[in-house]
């Protein structure tokens, strides 16, 4: 089966600019997650979708981050305006049943300068 | 919130040596998972554990679910250069349908040929 697709792979922007990331999960996976991974740390959950509804966005900085899941399939994560501390890898993952684990995409490495 | 602590933070070993790493939490988890992350890629699932005391193997990897359900261990036998990477433990918080994975900060493994 095809894996989780993410784009772009890399992005460099200036602070205060906006950026968007795209994720296409594995077909049939109802649950989709966005994680932020800062260098040297483990992934931290930003938002969790079940189909096209939000299950958990308690760790999402809502003043600058937003996310949506279109028709319960693809998802986009947006940052506006970006700050230097947003430099990180943004990982998308999907699962059929979370106790079997997630499948992660390769991530988008964001550098804010 | 929930937090997983991994030790050691990093290891530098000789090819052929065995490796042990562990993960502890102040919270009880009913499912533990171990992931490996290669540079520039998303984490990949290695082993999933579902029952306290369970011991599960995957090739040269063996993981154990602690009796208290607050810890887990990963062992790698006869390490090879391709074992290099970052190893993350993760605990499932919530149900198998709508839960989320909480990740540790990772153990970085380097193998000297």
mmCIF file of C-alpha atoms in Angstrom, chain A residues 9-10 31 33 35 37 40-45 48 50 55-56 58-59 89 91 95-107 109, chain B residues 6 9 31-33 35 37 39-45 48-50 86 88 92-106:
data_model
loop_
_atom_site.group_PDB
_atom_site.id
_atom_site.type_symbol
_atom_site.label_atom_id
_atom_site.label_comp_id
_atom_site.label_asym_id
_atom_site.label_seq_id
_atom_site.Cartn_x
_atom_site.Cartn_y
_atom_site.Cartn_z
ATOM 1 C CA UNK A 9 10.025 18.071 1.985
ATOM 2 C CA UNK A 10 11.841 21.277 2.854
ATOM 3 C CA UNK A 31 -7.402 9.069 11.997
ATOM 4 C CA UNK A 33 -2.268 13.380 13.205
ATOM 5 C CA UNK A 35 3.191 16.261 15.056
ATOM 6 C CA UNK A 37 9.450 17.507 16.102
ATOM 7 C CA UNK A 40 16.769 16.643 19.524
ATOM 8 C CA UNK A 41 13.266 16.021 20.834
ATOM 9 C CA UNK A 42 10.514 13.491 20.362
ATOM 10 C CA UNK A 43 7.438 14.233 18.252
ATOM 11 C CA UNK A 44 4.797 16.379 19.967
ATOM 12 C CA UNK A 45 1.142 16.175 18.939
ATOM 13 C CA UNK A 48 -5.656 14.908 15.740
ATOM 14 C CA UNK A 50 -11.018 11.529 13.188
ATOM 15 C CA UNK A 55 -10.489 15.100 18.242
ATOM 16 C CA UNK A 56 -7.662 16.917 20.010
ATOM 17 C CA UNK A 58 -5.176 21.197 22.811
ATOM 18 C CA UNK A 59 -1.469 21.621 21.955
ATOM 19 C CA UNK A 89 10.094 18.906 11.271
ATOM 20 C CA UNK A 91 5.251 14.996 10.674
ATOM 21 C CA UNK A 95 -3.744 5.060 11.574
ATOM 22 C CA UNK A 96 -6.519 2.519 11.181
ATOM 23 C CA UNK A 97 -6.461 1.701 14.903
ATOM 24 C CA UNK A 98 -3.970 3.608 16.986
ATOM 25 C CA UNK A 99 -3.058 0.655 19.189
ATOM 26 C CA UNK A 100 -1.438 -0.870 16.106
ATOM 27 C CA UNK A 101 0.665 2.254 15.770
ATOM 28 C CA UNK A 102 0.826 5.036 13.257
ATOM 29 C CA UNK A 103 2.365 5.207 9.820
ATOM 30 C CA UNK A 104 4.352 8.420 9.495
ATOM 31 C CA UNK A 105 5.195 10.406 6.418
ATOM 32 C CA UNK A 106 8.754 11.575 5.780
ATOM 33 C CA UNK A 107 7.984 14.995 7.210
ATOM 34 C CA UNK A 109 11.568 20.313 7.504
ATOM 35 C CA UNK B 6 14.096 7.595 27.821
ATOM 36 C CA UNK B 9 19.977 9.870 25.719
ATOM 37 C CA UNK B 31 0.023 -0.126 24.964
ATOM 38 C CA UNK B 32 3.703 0.594 24.416
ATOM 39 C CA UNK B 33 5.357 0.954 21.031
ATOM 40 C CA UNK B 35 9.846 3.335 16.772
ATOM 41 C CA UNK B 37 13.803 7.174 13.006
ATOM 42 C CA UNK B 39 17.853 10.836 9.348
ATOM 43 C CA UNK B 40 15.439 12.765 7.161
ATOM 44 C CA UNK B 41 12.638 10.246 7.571
ATOM 45 C CA UNK B 42 9.602 9.743 9.745
ATOM 46 C CA UNK B 43 9.627 7.202 12.596
ATOM 47 C CA UNK B 44 8.967 3.581 11.635
ATOM 48 C CA UNK B 45 7.230 1.118 13.950
ATOM 49 C CA UNK B 48 4.131 -3.034 19.725
ATOM 50 C CA UNK B 49 3.377 -4.374 23.227
ATOM 51 C CA UNK B 50 -0.130 -4.863 24.575
ATOM 52 C CA UNK B 86 17.041 7.468 16.970
ATOM 53 C CA UNK B 88 11.600 6.384 20.405
ATOM 54 C CA UNK B 92 -0.967 5.036 23.870
ATOM 55 C CA UNK B 93 -3.068 7.593 25.745
ATOM 56 C CA UNK B 94 -6.796 7.008 25.366
ATOM 57 C CA UNK B 95 -8.737 4.364 23.489
ATOM 58 C CA UNK B 96 -7.536 2.284 20.575
ATOM 59 C CA UNK B 97 -9.915 4.207 18.303
ATOM 60 C CA UNK B 98 -9.482 7.819 19.347
ATOM 61 C CA UNK B 99 -6.320 7.797 21.428
ATOM 62 C CA UNK B 100 -2.966 9.336 20.672
ATOM 63 C CA UNK B 101 0.664 8.362 21.081
ATOM 64 C CA UNK B 102 2.882 10.184 23.569
ATOM 65 C CA UNK B 103 6.560 9.975 22.590
ATOM 66 C CA UNK B 104 9.728 9.974 24.627
ATOM 67 C CA UNK B 105 12.624 12.232 23.726
ATOM 68 C CA UNK B 106 14.568 9.451 22.017
#
